[in-house]
Amino acid sequence: MTSTASCQRRSAWAIVMLMLLAAPLHARDAANSLKASFRDDFLVGVAVNDDIVRGRDPASLKLLERHFNAITAENVMKAEVLHPQQDRWDFSAADAFVEFGRKRRLFVVGHTLVWHNQTPDWFFRDANGQPNQRDAQIERMRQYIEKVAGRYAGRVDAWDVVNEVIDDDGSYRDTSWVRAVGDGDLLVQQAFRFAQQYAPGTELYYNDFNAWRPEKRDGIVRMVRKLQAAGIRIDGIGMQGHWGLNYPATADIEAAIDAYAALGLKVMITELDVDVLPLTREGQVIGTVMAHKQFQLPEFKRYLDPYQQGLPVEVQQRLAERYAELFRIFHRKRAVIARVSLWGVHDGMSWKNDYPVPHRTNHPLLFDRQRQPKPALAAVLSVATESATTSSSIAAPPPTVAATP
C-alpha cells in the first residue's frame, strides 16, 4: 500500500470516528451492541452451550444478553444427547435451552433433526443389529421427529431439519442416513414432510457447510426445487460460515446468497467463525480431522499452532478486516438475509480449537477467552455505522489494533 493510499484510509476512518462522536449518546450506546446495530437488517445470533444456559458462565451470558437476539443449540438438541439409546430419552438439557431462550424472548433455533454425525449407530440398525431396511429407517425418522419437533412445537422458532447431506460436487453424500434410506431425495423430502407435520408453525431450514462452492450450491438448489415441486415446505437455507482469513472469495459467497434467495427462501449465515490458523491444504474447513498424535509433536505445533500466546497485531488487523468485509456483504444483502449467527460467544468455546487439528489455540470469534471484545467486534459494528453516517463511497478500515490474548 502506498503512503498516499494509507493516508486516505486513515482520513476516511477519522471522518467516521468524528461522526460517531457527534452522534447522540444513546445512538453510540446502541452502536456498541450487535443486535441493536443491525436491528433493522437481520437477527444476530450465537450458538450457546450448557454452561451458559445453566448459569455456569455468567460472563458469556452477559455478552449474549447484550449483543444477541437469537440462539442456536450447539449440541444439546442432537440425537446422541436426546436419544442416546433406543430405550432412553433425555430432554433435560434441551428443555433448559428452550426455556432459556423463551424467558429472554430470543429467536430459538433447534439444531438439528436429521444429521449423520452425532447420531448413535443404533438409529440405523434393527433389533438383531442388522442394517435397517428403507421403510423401517423412514419410520424411525418419523418417530424421532414426532417426538422431538412435536415436543417443542410453538416454543422453538426454527429447525435445521436436515444438516450437511450434499457433497462438494453437488451429489448426495455417502452418509449413514443416505445409505439407510437409499435415496437422498427421498430422505430429505420425508424429513421435511415430517417436520412440517409435527412442527407446523416452525420455520424449516436446510443447513450446510461449503454452501458457497458453485457445484455444491447448484446441488442444494436442485434439492430445494424438488422439494418445492413436491409441495413440501422449506423456508430457508443456512450457509455455514466456517471460513478463513482469505477464503472463500466474496464473489462466491454473494453468488450463493443470490441463488438461494432466487428460490424464494430466507438465507441465514450460520455457524460463523473465521479461522486464523494455518491450513494444511486450501479450503480445509470441513472433512479431514488431523487427530493423529504426530500433529502434536513440537515441530508440527510450531507451524500449526503458532498463536498460543495470543494473536500478533497484524493478524488481529486481518481478522478485523475480514469480519468487516463479510458483514458488508451481509448488510448489502439484508433484504434476503434473515439472520447471521456466530458459532460461539468467545474464542475459548470454539470448536475450531480442536478441528481439523486437536488441541490448538484458535481465535475465530469476536470476543477473546477473557470475554473481552476484539478489534473484530469494532470492525463489525463500524459496518452498521458507516452505512448510516457516511456515503457509500467511503470504505472505512477498522482501527489499528494491538495484540490481545
mmCIF file of C-alpha atoms in Angstrom:
data_model
loop_
_atom_site.group_PDB
_atom_site.id
_atom_site.type_symbol
_atom_site.label_atom_id
_atom_site.label_comp_id
_atom_site.label_asym_id
_atom_site.label_seq_id
_atom_site.Cartn_x
_atom_site.Cartn_y
_atom_site.Cartn_z
ATOM 1 C CA MET A 1 0.000 0.000 0.000
ATOM 2 C CA THR A 2 1.336 3.452 -0.890
ATOM 3 C CA SER A 3 1.699 6.129 1.747
ATOM 4 C CA THR A 4 -0.940 8.205 -0.074
ATOM 5 C CA ALA A 5 -3.419 5.341 -0.009
ATOM 6 C CA SER A 6 -2.635 4.733 3.635
ATOM 7 C CA CYS A 7 -3.273 8.372 4.473
ATOM 8 C CA GLN A 8 -6.560 8.287 2.577
ATOM 9 C CA ARG A 9 -7.697 5.227 4.542
ATOM 10 C CA ARG A 10 -6.740 6.854 7.853
ATOM 11 C CA SER A 11 -8.545 10.034 6.838
ATOM 12 C CA ALA A 12 -11.671 8.084 5.956
ATOM 13 C CA TRP A 13 -11.567 6.357 9.319
ATOM 14 C CA ALA A 14 -11.083 9.685 11.085
ATOM 15 C CA ILE A 15 -14.195 11.041 9.379
ATOM 16 C CA VAL A 16 -16.213 8.077 10.581
ATOM 17 C CA MET A 17 -14.924 8.483 14.137
ATOM 18 C CA LEU A 18 -15.776 12.184 14.179
ATOM 19 C CA MET A 19 -19.304 11.454 13.005
ATOM 20 C CA LEU A 20 -19.653 8.774 15.660
ATOM 21 C CA LEU A 21 -18.550 11.210 18.346
ATOM 22 C CA ALA A 22 -21.061 13.737 17.088
ATOM 23 C CA ALA A 23 -23.920 11.239 17.368
ATOM 24 C CA PRO A 24 -26.222 11.326 20.392
ATOM 25 C CA LEU A 25 -25.109 9.302 23.388
ATOM 26 C CA HIS A 26 -27.946 6.778 23.083
ATOM 27 C CA ALA A 27 -27.030 6.163 19.453
ATOM 28 C CA ARG A 28 -23.404 5.483 20.395
ATOM 29 C CA ASP A 29 -24.555 3.071 23.095
ATOM 30 C CA ALA A 30 -26.712 1.241 20.567
ATOM 31 C CA ALA A 31 -23.803 1.061 18.150
ATOM 32 C CA ASN A 32 -21.871 -0.923 20.746
ATOM 33 C CA SER A 33 -24.456 -3.709 20.601
ATOM 34 C CA LEU A 34 -24.583 -6.100 17.667
ATOM 35 C CA LYS A 35 -28.317 -6.717 17.885
ATOM 36 C CA ALA A 36 -29.110 -3.007 18.167
ATOM 37 C CA SER A 37 -26.745 -2.011 15.382
ATOM 38 C CA PHE A 38 -28.339 -4.452 12.930
ATOM 39 C CA ARG A 39 -31.881 -4.399 14.317
ATOM 40 C CA ASP A 40 -33.333 -3.114 11.028
ATOM 41 C CA ASP A 41 -31.314 -5.576 8.951
ATOM 42 C CA PHE A 42 -31.264 -9.107 10.387
ATOM 43 C CA LEU A 43 -31.153 -11.075 13.612
ATOM 44 C CA VAL A 44 -27.725 -11.562 15.165
ATOM 45 C CA GLY A 45 -27.472 -14.976 16.737
ATOM 46 C CA VAL A 46 -24.988 -17.157 18.576
ATOM 47 C CA ALA A 47 -24.507 -20.813 19.467
ATOM 48 C CA VAL A 48 -24.753 -21.477 23.185
ATOM 49 C CA ASN A 49 -23.579 -24.368 25.319
ATOM 50 C CA ASP A 50 -24.970 -25.842 28.508
ATOM 51 C CA ASP A 51 -22.608 -23.825 30.713
ATOM 52 C CA ILE A 52 -24.192 -20.589 29.519
ATOM 53 C CA VAL A 53 -27.727 -21.931 29.796
ATOM 54 C CA ARG A 54 -27.202 -23.301 33.313
ATOM 55 C CA GLY A 55 -25.550 -20.127 34.608
ATOM 56 C CA ARG A 56 -22.057 -21.579 34.959
ATOM 57 C CA ASP A 57 -20.580 -18.948 32.615
ATOM 58 C CA PRO A 58 -22.042 -15.596 33.730
ATOM 59 C CA ALA A 59 -19.529 -13.529 31.750
ATOM 60 C CA SER A 60 -20.625 -15.148 28.481
ATOM 61 C CA LEU A 61 -24.265 -14.803 29.494
ATOM 62 C CA LYS A 62 -23.775 -11.069 29.933
ATOM 63 C CA LEU A 63 -22.326 -10.800 26.420
ATOM 64 C CA LEU A 64 -25.158 -12.861 24.995
ATOM 65 C CA GLU A 65 -27.846 -10.714 26.570
ATOM 66 C CA ARG A 66 -26.203 -7.521 25.346
ATOM 67 C CA HIS A 67 -25.346 -8.483 21.784
ATOM 68 C CA PHE A 68 -27.573 -11.289 20.502
ATOM 69 C CA ASN A 69 -31.274 -11.814 19.833
ATOM 70 C CA ALA A 70 -31.189 -15.385 18.507
ATOM 71 C CA ILE A 71 -29.668 -18.589 19.862
ATOM 72 C CA THR A 72 -28.847 -21.983 18.389
ATOM 73 C CA ALA A 73 -28.316 -25.136 20.419
ATOM 74 C CA GLU A 74 -24.677 -26.071 19.895
ATOM 75 C CA ASN A 75 -25.043 -29.732 20.910
ATOM 76 C CA VAL A 76 -27.920 -30.407 23.294
ATOM 77 C CA MET A 77 -30.576 -30.957 20.596
ATOM 78 C CA LYS A 78 -28.586 -33.537 18.647
ATOM 79 C CA ALA A 79 -29.645 -37.174 18.593
ATOM 80 C CA GLU A 80 -26.724 -38.517 20.634
ATOM 81 C CA VAL A 81 -27.815 -36.275 23.525
ATOM 82 C CA LEU A 82 -31.591 -36.581 23.207
ATOM 83 C CA HIS A 83 -31.814 -40.291 22.360
ATOM 84 C CA PRO A 84 -28.502 -41.998 23.167
ATOM 85 C CA GLN A 85 -30.063 -45.456 23.496
ATOM 86 C CA GLN A 86 -33.167 -46.979 21.989
ATOM 87 C CA ASP A 87 -34.894 -47.199 25.360
ATOM 88 C CA ARG A 88 -33.612 -43.892 26.725
ATOM 89 C CA TRP A 89 -34.545 -40.258 26.123
ATOM 90 C CA ASP A 90 -33.001 -37.258 27.871
ATOM 91 C CA PHE A 91 -34.587 -33.854 27.273
ATOM 92 C CA SER A 92 -33.175 -32.144 30.351
ATOM 93 C CA ALA A 93 -30.533 -30.019 28.611
ATOM 94 C CA ALA A 94 -32.729 -29.286 25.590
ATOM 95 C CA ASP A 95 -35.645 -28.247 27.800
ATOM 96 C CA ALA A 96 -33.343 -25.898 29.704
ATOM 97 C CA PHE A 97 -32.057 -24.405 26.438
ATOM 98 C CA VAL A 98 -35.546 -23.744 25.095
ATOM 99 C CA GLU A 99 -36.743 -22.251 28.386
ATOM 100 C CA PHE A 100 -33.596 -20.094 28.495
ATOM 101 C CA GLY A 101 -34.432 -18.645 25.089
ATOM 102 C CA ARG A 102 -38.140 -18.161 25.682
ATOM 103 C CA LYS A 103 -37.524 -16.413 29.006
ATOM 104 C CA ARG A 104 -35.284 -13.874 27.248
ATOM 105 C CA ARG A 105 -37.548 -13.553 24.189
ATOM 106 C CA LEU A 106 -34.835 -14.783 21.877
ATOM 107 C CA PHE A 107 -35.371 -16.394 18.484
ATOM 108 C CA VAL A 108 -34.731 -20.075 19.249
ATOM 109 C CA VAL A 109 -33.194 -22.382 16.636
ATOM 110 C CA GLY A 110 -33.247 -26.150 17.099
ATOM 111 C CA HIS A 111 -30.174 -27.872 15.690
ATOM 112 C CA THR A 112 -30.609 -30.450 14.172
ATOM 113 C CA LEU A 113 -33.206 -33.158 13.383
ATOM 114 C CA VAL A 114 -31.508 -35.248 10.681
ATOM 115 C CA TRP A 115 -27.716 -35.415 10.623
ATOM 116 C CA HIS A 116 -25.411 -38.368 10.191
ATOM 117 C CA ASN A 117 -22.884 -37.069 12.701
ATOM 118 C CA GLN A 118 -23.609 -37.221 16.437
ATOM 119 C CA THR A 119 -26.352 -39.750 15.749
ATOM 120 C CA PRO A 120 -25.967 -43.114 17.531
ATOM 121 C CA ASP A 121 -25.242 -46.190 15.417
ATOM 122 C CA TRP A 122 -28.330 -47.957 16.740
ATOM 123 C CA PHE A 123 -30.502 -45.480 14.806
ATOM 124 C CA PHE A 124 -29.623 -47.373 11.650
ATOM 125 C CA ARG A 125 -29.998 -50.974 12.886
ATOM 126 C CA ASP A 126 -32.842 -53.315 13.701
ATOM 127 C CA ALA A 127 -33.379 -55.382 16.848
ATOM 128 C CA ASN A 128 -30.950 -58.009 15.555
ATOM 129 C CA GLY A 129 -28.195 -55.500 14.896
ATOM 130 C CA GLN A 130 -28.669 -55.651 11.144
ATOM 131 C CA PRO A 131 -28.937 -52.534 8.940
ATOM 132 C CA ASN A 132 -32.450 -51.159 8.750
ATOM 133 C CA GLN A 133 -34.463 -51.570 5.594
ATOM 134 C CA ARG A 134 -35.699 -48.394 3.918
ATOM 135 C CA ASP A 135 -39.225 -48.370 5.335
ATOM 136 C CA ALA A 136 -38.008 -49.127 8.848
ATOM 137 C CA GLN A 137 -35.477 -46.300 8.670
ATOM 138 C CA ILE A 138 -38.059 -43.820 7.443
ATOM 139 C CA GLU A 139 -40.396 -44.866 10.242
ATOM 140 C CA ARG A 140 -37.631 -44.406 12.788
ATOM 141 C CA MET A 141 -37.033 -40.905 11.424
ATOM 142 C CA ARG A 142 -40.750 -40.146 11.617
ATOM 143 C CA GLN A 143 -40.959 -41.279 15.222
ATOM 144 C CA TYR A 144 -37.903 -39.261 16.173
ATOM 145 C CA ILE A 145 -39.124 -36.061 14.506
ATOM 146 C CA GLU A 146 -42.575 -36.529 16.024
ATOM 147 C CA LYS A 147 -41.069 -36.885 19.482
ATOM 148 C CA VAL A 148 -38.562 -34.022 19.232
ATOM 149 C CA ALA A 149 -40.148 -31.439 16.925
ATOM 150 C CA GLY A 150 -43.559 -32.186 18.408
ATOM 151 C CA ARG A 151 -42.279 -31.633 21.939
ATOM 152 C CA TYR A 152 -41.034 -28.139 21.099
ATOM 153 C CA ALA A 153 -43.756 -27.078 18.654
ATOM 154 C CA GLY A 154 -44.682 -23.488 19.433
ATOM 155 C CA ARG A 155 -41.563 -22.990 21.556
ATOM 156 C CA VAL A 156 -38.778 -23.413 19.001
ATOM 157 C CA ASP A 157 -38.943 -20.785 16.263
ATOM 158 C CA ALA A 158 -36.939 -22.663 13.629
ATOM 159 C CA TRP A 159 -35.377 -26.057 12.982
ATOM 160 C CA ASP A 160 -32.341 -27.044 10.980
ATOM 161 C CA VAL A 161 -34.295 -30.013 9.670
ATOM 162 C CA VAL A 162 -31.564 -31.633 7.576
ATOM 163 C CA ASN A 163 -27.883 -30.923 8.071
ATOM 164 C CA GLU A 164 -24.937 -31.488 5.718
ATOM 165 C CA VAL A 165 -26.313 -34.004 3.237
ATOM 166 C CA ILE A 166 -24.947 -32.530 -0.029
ATOM 167 C CA ASP A 167 -21.357 -33.206 -1.123
ATOM 168 C CA ASP A 168 -18.978 -30.635 -2.609
ATOM 169 C CA ASP A 169 -19.721 -31.929 -6.132
ATOM 170 C CA GLY A 170 -23.464 -31.390 -5.663
ATOM 171 C CA SER A 171 -24.393 -35.050 -5.207
ATOM 172 C CA TYR A 172 -25.700 -36.605 -2.025
ATOM 173 C CA ARG A 173 -23.031 -37.536 0.497
ATOM 174 C CA ASP A 174 -22.495 -41.184 1.351
ATOM 175 C CA THR A 175 -23.739 -40.860 4.929
ATOM 176 C CA SER A 176 -25.411 -43.295 7.280
ATOM 177 C CA TRP A 177 -28.783 -41.628 6.687
ATOM 178 C CA VAL A 178 -28.474 -41.674 2.896
ATOM 179 C CA ARG A 179 -27.299 -45.295 2.884
ATOM 180 C CA ALA A 180 -30.113 -46.410 5.184
ATOM 181 C CA VAL A 181 -32.861 -44.746 3.155
ATOM 182 C CA GLY A 182 -31.139 -45.469 -0.145
ATOM 183 C CA ASP A 183 -32.222 -42.252 -1.850
ATOM 184 C CA GLY A 184 -31.091 -38.763 -0.880
ATOM 185 C CA ASP A 185 -34.113 -37.031 -2.359
ATOM 186 C CA LEU A 186 -36.481 -39.347 -0.511
ATOM 187 C CA LEU A 187 -34.598 -38.820 2.750
ATOM 188 C CA VAL A 188 -34.775 -35.032 2.536
ATOM 189 C CA GLN A 189 -38.374 -34.935 1.367
ATOM 190 C CA GLN A 190 -39.593 -37.233 4.113
ATOM 191 C CA ALA A 191 -37.663 -35.305 6.757
ATOM 192 C CA PHE A 192 -39.263 -32.011 5.733
ATOM 193 C CA ARG A 193 -42.702 -33.630 5.447
ATOM 194 C CA PHE A 194 -42.456 -34.927 8.996
ATOM 195 C CA ALA A 195 -41.101 -31.627 10.324
ATOM 196 C CA GLN A 196 -43.944 -29.761 8.651
ATOM 197 C CA GLN A 197 -46.440 -32.206 10.132
ATOM 198 C CA TYR A 198 -45.190 -32.116 13.712
ATOM 199 C CA ALA A 199 -43.976 -28.504 13.911
ATOM 200 C CA PRO A 200 -46.445 -26.678 11.658
ATOM 201 C CA GLY A 201 -45.728 -23.181 12.967
ATOM 202 C CA THR A 202 -41.949 -23.524 12.918
ATOM 203 C CA GLU A 203 -39.590 -22.279 10.199
ATOM 204 C CA LEU A 204 -37.829 -25.172 8.468
ATOM 205 C CA TYR A 205 -34.280 -24.883 7.104
ATOM 206 C CA TYR A 206 -31.621 -26.850 5.292
ATOM 207 C CA ASN A 207 -28.143 -26.167 6.725
ATOM 208 C CA ASP A 208 -24.740 -26.975 5.199
ATOM 209 C CA PHE A 209 -21.046 -26.087 5.049
ATOM 210 C CA ASN A 210 -19.231 -25.017 1.867
ATOM 211 C CA ALA A 211 -22.604 -23.874 0.543
ATOM 212 C CA TRP A 212 -20.723 -21.155 -1.354
ATOM 213 C CA ARG A 213 -18.971 -23.662 -3.654
ATOM 214 C CA PRO A 214 -20.622 -23.422 -7.115
ATOM 215 C CA GLU A 215 -21.096 -27.179 -7.594
ATOM 216 C CA LYS A 216 -22.449 -27.689 -4.094
ATOM 217 C CA ARG A 217 -24.622 -24.590 -4.386
ATOM 218 C CA ASP A 218 -26.161 -25.983 -7.566
ATOM 219 C CA GLY A 219 -26.792 -29.327 -5.857
ATOM 220 C CA ILE A 220 -28.586 -27.607 -2.986
ATOM 221 C CA VAL A 221 -30.662 -25.599 -5.457
ATOM 222 C CA ARG A 222 -31.676 -28.806 -7.280
ATOM 223 C CA MET A 223 -32.647 -30.424 -3.968
ATOM 224 C CA VAL A 224 -34.780 -27.434 -2.957
ATOM 225 C CA ARG A 225 -36.532 -27.281 -6.319
ATOM 226 C CA LYS A 226 -37.540 -30.922 -5.937
ATOM 227 C CA LEU A 227 -38.952 -30.164 -2.500
ATOM 228 C CA GLN A 228 -40.902 -27.238 -3.872
ATOM 229 C CA ALA A 229 -42.146 -29.224 -6.878
ATOM 230 C CA ALA A 230 -43.467 -31.860 -4.478
ATOM 231 C CA GLY A 231 -45.303 -29.205 -2.474
ATOM 232 C CA ILE A 232 -43.110 -29.681 0.589
ATOM 233 C CA ARG A 233 -42.402 -26.603 2.680
ATOM 234 C CA ILE A 234 -38.868 -25.339 3.173
ATOM 235 C CA ASP A 235 -38.395 -21.814 4.494
ATOM 236 C CA GLY A 236 -34.680 -21.131 4.343
ATOM 237 C CA ILE A 237 -31.098 -22.135 3.711
ATOM 238 C CA GLY A 238 -28.405 -21.933 6.360
ATOM 239 C CA MET A 239 -24.991 -21.191 4.880
ATOM 240 C CA GLN A 240 -22.472 -22.298 7.482
ATOM 241 C CA GLY A 241 -19.775 -19.646 7.758
ATOM 242 C CA HIS A 242 -16.789 -21.753 8.754
ATOM 243 C CA TRP A 243 -14.456 -19.564 6.750
ATOM 244 C CA GLY A 244 -10.933 -18.192 6.939
ATOM 245 C CA LEU A 245 -8.934 -15.009 6.589
ATOM 246 C CA ASN A 246 -8.625 -15.418 2.819
ATOM 247 C CA TYR A 247 -11.302 -17.903 1.791
ATOM 248 C CA PRO A 248 -13.835 -18.238 0.364
ATOM 249 C CA ALA A 249 -13.906 -15.498 -2.241
ATOM 250 C CA THR A 250 -16.537 -12.885 -1.506
ATOM 251 C CA ALA A 251 -17.905 -13.245 -5.045
ATOM 252 C CA ASP A 252 -18.718 -16.903 -4.351
ATOM 253 C CA ILE A 253 -20.482 -16.021 -1.100
ATOM 254 C CA GLU A 254 -22.599 -13.379 -2.803
ATOM 255 C CA ALA A 255 -23.447 -15.642 -5.737
ATOM 256 C CA ALA A 256 -24.654 -18.348 -3.359
ATOM 257 C CA ILE A 257 -26.791 -15.909 -1.361
ATOM 258 C CA ASP A 258 -28.392 -14.724 -4.592
ATOM 259 C CA ALA A 259 -29.017 -18.284 -5.810
ATOM 260 C CA TYR A 260 -30.811 -19.322 -2.627
ATOM 261 C CA ALA A 261 -32.786 -16.104 -2.406
ATOM 262 C CA ALA A 262 -33.942 -16.628 -6.005
ATOM 263 C CA LEU A 263 -35.750 -19.752 -4.784
ATOM 264 C CA GLY A 264 -37.926 -17.544 -2.591
ATOM 265 C CA LEU A 265 -36.146 -18.677 0.569
ATOM 266 C CA LYS A 266 -34.719 -16.855 3.534
ATOM 267 C CA VAL A 267 -30.941 -17.022 3.779
ATOM 268 C CA MET A 268 -29.178 -17.450 7.093
ATOM 269 C CA ILE A 269 -25.443 -17.144 7.680
ATOM 270 C CA THR A 270 -24.970 -19.826 10.313
ATOM 271 C CA GLU A 271 -22.062 -21.110 12.382
ATOM 272 C CA LEU A 272 -19.907 -18.094 11.510
ATOM 273 C CA ASP A 273 -16.275 -18.119 12.611
ATOM 274 C CA VAL A 274 -13.064 -17.023 10.892
ATOM 275 C CA ASP A 275 -10.162 -19.445 11.243
ATOM 276 C CA VAL A 276 -6.820 -17.675 11.757
ATOM 277 C CA LEU A 277 -4.615 -20.769 11.947
ATOM 278 C CA PRO A 278 -2.556 -22.296 9.117
ATOM 279 C CA LEU A 279 -4.319 -24.731 6.824
ATOM 280 C CA THR A 280 -2.746 -27.947 5.663
ATOM 281 C CA ARG A 281 -4.426 -27.578 2.307
ATOM 282 C CA GLU A 282 -6.524 -24.857 0.682
ATOM 283 C CA GLY A 283 -10.066 -24.777 1.942
ATOM 284 C CA GLN A 284 -9.656 -27.447 4.620
ATOM 285 C CA VAL A 285 -12.594 -26.317 6.665
ATOM 286 C CA ILE A 286 -14.627 -29.490 6.969
ATOM 287 C CA GLY A 287 -13.851 -33.075 6.194
ATOM 288 C CA THR A 288 -10.357 -34.105 7.306
ATOM 289 C CA VAL A 289 -9.664 -34.359 11.009
ATOM 290 C CA MET A 290 -5.935 -34.495 11.688
ATOM 291 C CA ALA A 291 -6.178 -36.270 15.023
ATOM 292 C CA HIS A 292 -3.032 -38.358 14.689
ATOM 293 C CA LYS A 293 -0.611 -37.848 17.562
ATOM 294 C CA GLN A 294 2.158 -36.812 15.159
ATOM 295 C CA PHE A 295 0.456 -33.447 14.767
ATOM 296 C CA GLN A 296 1.056 -32.783 18.464
ATOM 297 C CA LEU A 297 4.842 -33.073 18.044
ATOM 298 C CA PRO A 298 6.733 -29.796 18.675
ATOM 299 C CA GLU A 299 7.815 -29.376 15.055
ATOM 300 C CA PHE A 300 4.197 -29.600 13.900
ATOM 301 C CA LYS A 301 2.849 -27.487 16.741
ATOM 302 C CA ARG A 302 5.183 -24.618 15.899
ATOM 303 C CA TYR A 303 3.691 -24.423 12.427
ATOM 304 C CA LEU A 304 0.093 -25.490 13.025
ATOM 305 C CA ASP A 305 -0.457 -23.765 16.398
ATOM 306 C CA PRO A 306 1.524 -20.509 16.272
ATOM 307 C CA TYR A 307 -0.737 -18.253 18.371
ATOM 308 C CA GLN A 308 -0.828 -19.988 21.741
ATOM 309 C CA GLN A 309 0.209 -16.748 23.476
ATOM 310 C CA GLY A 310 -2.206 -14.515 21.564
ATOM 311 C CA LEU A 311 -2.654 -13.004 18.132
ATOM 312 C CA PRO A 312 0.043 -10.757 16.671
ATOM 313 C CA VAL A 313 -1.044 -7.243 15.792
ATOM 314 C CA GLU A 314 -1.064 -7.907 12.064
ATOM 315 C CA VAL A 315 -3.274 -10.984 12.419
ATOM 316 C CA GLN A 316 -5.712 -9.120 14.653
ATOM 317 C CA GLN A 317 -5.873 -6.498 11.924
ATOM 318 C CA ARG A 318 -6.517 -9.076 9.215
ATOM 319 C CA LEU A 319 -9.225 -10.720 11.309
ATOM 320 C CA ALA A 320 -10.953 -7.384 11.851
ATOM 321 C CA GLU A 321 -10.762 -6.558 8.154
ATOM 322 C CA ARG A 322 -12.140 -9.957 7.178
ATOM 323 C CA TYR A 323 -15.102 -9.671 9.543
ATOM 324 C CA ALA A 324 -15.850 -6.193 8.217
ATOM 325 C CA GLU A 325 -15.635 -7.493 4.650
ATOM 326 C CA LEU A 326 -18.084 -10.284 5.407
ATOM 327 C CA PHE A 327 -20.562 -8.086 7.256
ATOM 328 C CA ARG A 328 -20.545 -5.602 4.394
ATOM 329 C CA ILE A 329 -21.800 -8.437 2.206
ATOM 330 C CA PHE A 330 -24.460 -9.367 4.731
ATOM 331 C CA HIS A 331 -25.544 -5.760 5.068
ATOM 332 C CA ARG A 332 -25.798 -5.323 1.299
ATOM 333 C CA LYS A 333 -27.886 -8.490 1.133
ATOM 334 C CA ARG A 334 -30.021 -7.641 4.158
ATOM 335 C CA ALA A 335 -33.225 -7.804 2.114
ATOM 336 C CA VAL A 336 -32.811 -11.587 1.865
ATOM 337 C CA ILE A 337 -30.629 -12.434 4.888
ATOM 338 C CA ALA A 338 -32.779 -13.102 7.941
ATOM 339 C CA ARG A 339 -30.076 -13.969 10.466
ATOM 340 C CA VAL A 340 -26.311 -14.016 10.979
ATOM 341 C CA SER A 341 -25.201 -16.374 13.760
ATOM 342 C CA LEU A 342 -21.747 -16.696 15.303
ATOM 343 C CA TRP A 343 -20.697 -20.223 16.265
ATOM 344 C CA GLY A 344 -19.852 -19.422 19.857
ATOM 345 C CA VAL A 345 -19.660 -16.448 22.197
ATOM 346 C CA HIS A 346 -15.891 -16.396 22.717
ATOM 347 C CA ASP A 347 -12.712 -17.989 21.376
ATOM 348 C CA GLY A 348 -12.343 -20.422 24.256
ATOM 349 C CA MET A 349 -15.579 -22.253 23.433
ATOM 350 C CA SER A 350 -14.943 -22.528 19.698
ATOM 351 C CA TRP A 351 -14.877 -25.969 18.082
ATOM 352 C CA LYS A 352 -12.050 -24.662 15.898
ATOM 353 C CA ASN A 353 -9.656 -25.200 18.811
ATOM 354 C CA ASP A 354 -9.983 -28.915 18.043
ATOM 355 C CA TYR A 355 -10.703 -29.025 14.313
ATOM 356 C CA PRO A 356 -9.167 -30.050 11.993
ATOM 357 C CA VAL A 357 -6.174 -30.448 14.346
ATOM 358 C CA PRO A 358 -6.961 -31.112 18.032
ATOM 359 C CA HIS A 359 -5.602 -29.085 20.938
ATOM 360 C CA ARG A 360 -4.776 -25.833 19.169
ATOM 361 C CA THR A 361 -5.391 -22.251 20.248
ATOM 362 C CA ASN A 362 -7.657 -20.616 17.710
ATOM 363 C CA HIS A 363 -9.059 -17.088 17.749
ATOM 364 C CA PRO A 364 -12.038 -17.155 15.336
ATOM 365 C CA LEU A 365 -14.741 -15.153 17.121
ATOM 366 C CA LEU A 366 -15.491 -11.572 18.192
ATOM 367 C CA PHE A 367 -14.647 -11.983 21.891
ATOM 368 C CA ASP A 368 -11.435 -13.429 23.329
ATOM 369 C CA ARG A 369 -11.021 -16.055 26.034
ATOM 370 C CA GLN A 370 -11.378 -13.421 28.746
ATOM 371 C CA ARG A 371 -14.739 -12.435 27.182
ATOM 372 C CA GLN A 372 -13.240 -9.118 26.101
ATOM 373 C CA PRO A 373 -14.176 -7.558 22.749
ATOM 374 C CA LYS A 374 -11.621 -7.943 19.997
ATOM 375 C CA PRO A 375 -10.925 -5.364 17.284
ATOM 376 C CA ALA A 376 -13.060 -7.528 15.003
ATOM 377 C CA LEU A 377 -16.124 -6.504 17.018
ATOM 378 C CA ALA A 378 -15.428 -2.823 16.412
ATOM 379 C CA ALA A 379 -14.931 -3.596 12.732
ATOM 380 C CA VAL A 380 -18.320 -5.311 12.513
ATOM 381 C CA LEU A 381 -20.082 -2.503 14.366
ATOM 382 C CA SER A 382 -18.467 0.007 12.020
ATOM 383 C CA VAL A 383 -20.252 -1.637 9.085
ATOM 384 C CA ALA A 384 -23.644 -0.722 10.510
ATOM 385 C CA THR A 385 -22.408 2.747 11.438
ATOM 386 C CA GLU A 386 -20.799 3.623 8.128
ATOM 387 C CA SER A 387 -23.969 2.887 6.161
ATOM 388 C CA ALA A 388 -25.941 5.234 8.397
ATOM 389 C CA THR A 389 -23.431 8.054 8.760
ATOM 390 C CA THR A 390 -21.290 8.098 5.630
ATOM 391 C CA SER A 391 -21.759 7.927 1.916
ATOM 392 C CA SER A 392 -21.205 4.587 0.253
ATOM 393 C CA SER A 393 -18.054 5.960 -1.354
ATOM 394 C CA ILE A 394 -16.180 5.902 1.961
ATOM 395 C CA ALA A 395 -14.756 2.486 2.768
ATOM 396 C CA ALA A 396 -13.609 2.887 6.354
ATOM 397 C CA PRO A 397 -10.979 0.442 7.604
ATOM 398 C CA PRO A 398 -11.051 -0.931 11.125
ATOM 399 C CA PRO A 399 -8.761 0.843 13.570
ATOM 400 C CA THR A 400 -5.151 -0.168 14.070
ATOM 401 C CA VAL A 401 -5.057 -2.812 16.768
ATOM 402 C CA ALA A 402 -2.788 -4.172 19.453
ATOM 403 C CA ALA A 403 -2.158 -7.824 20.201
ATOM 404 C CA THR A 404 -4.518 -9.378 22.739
ATOM 405 C CA PRO A 405 -4.607 -12.824 24.319
#
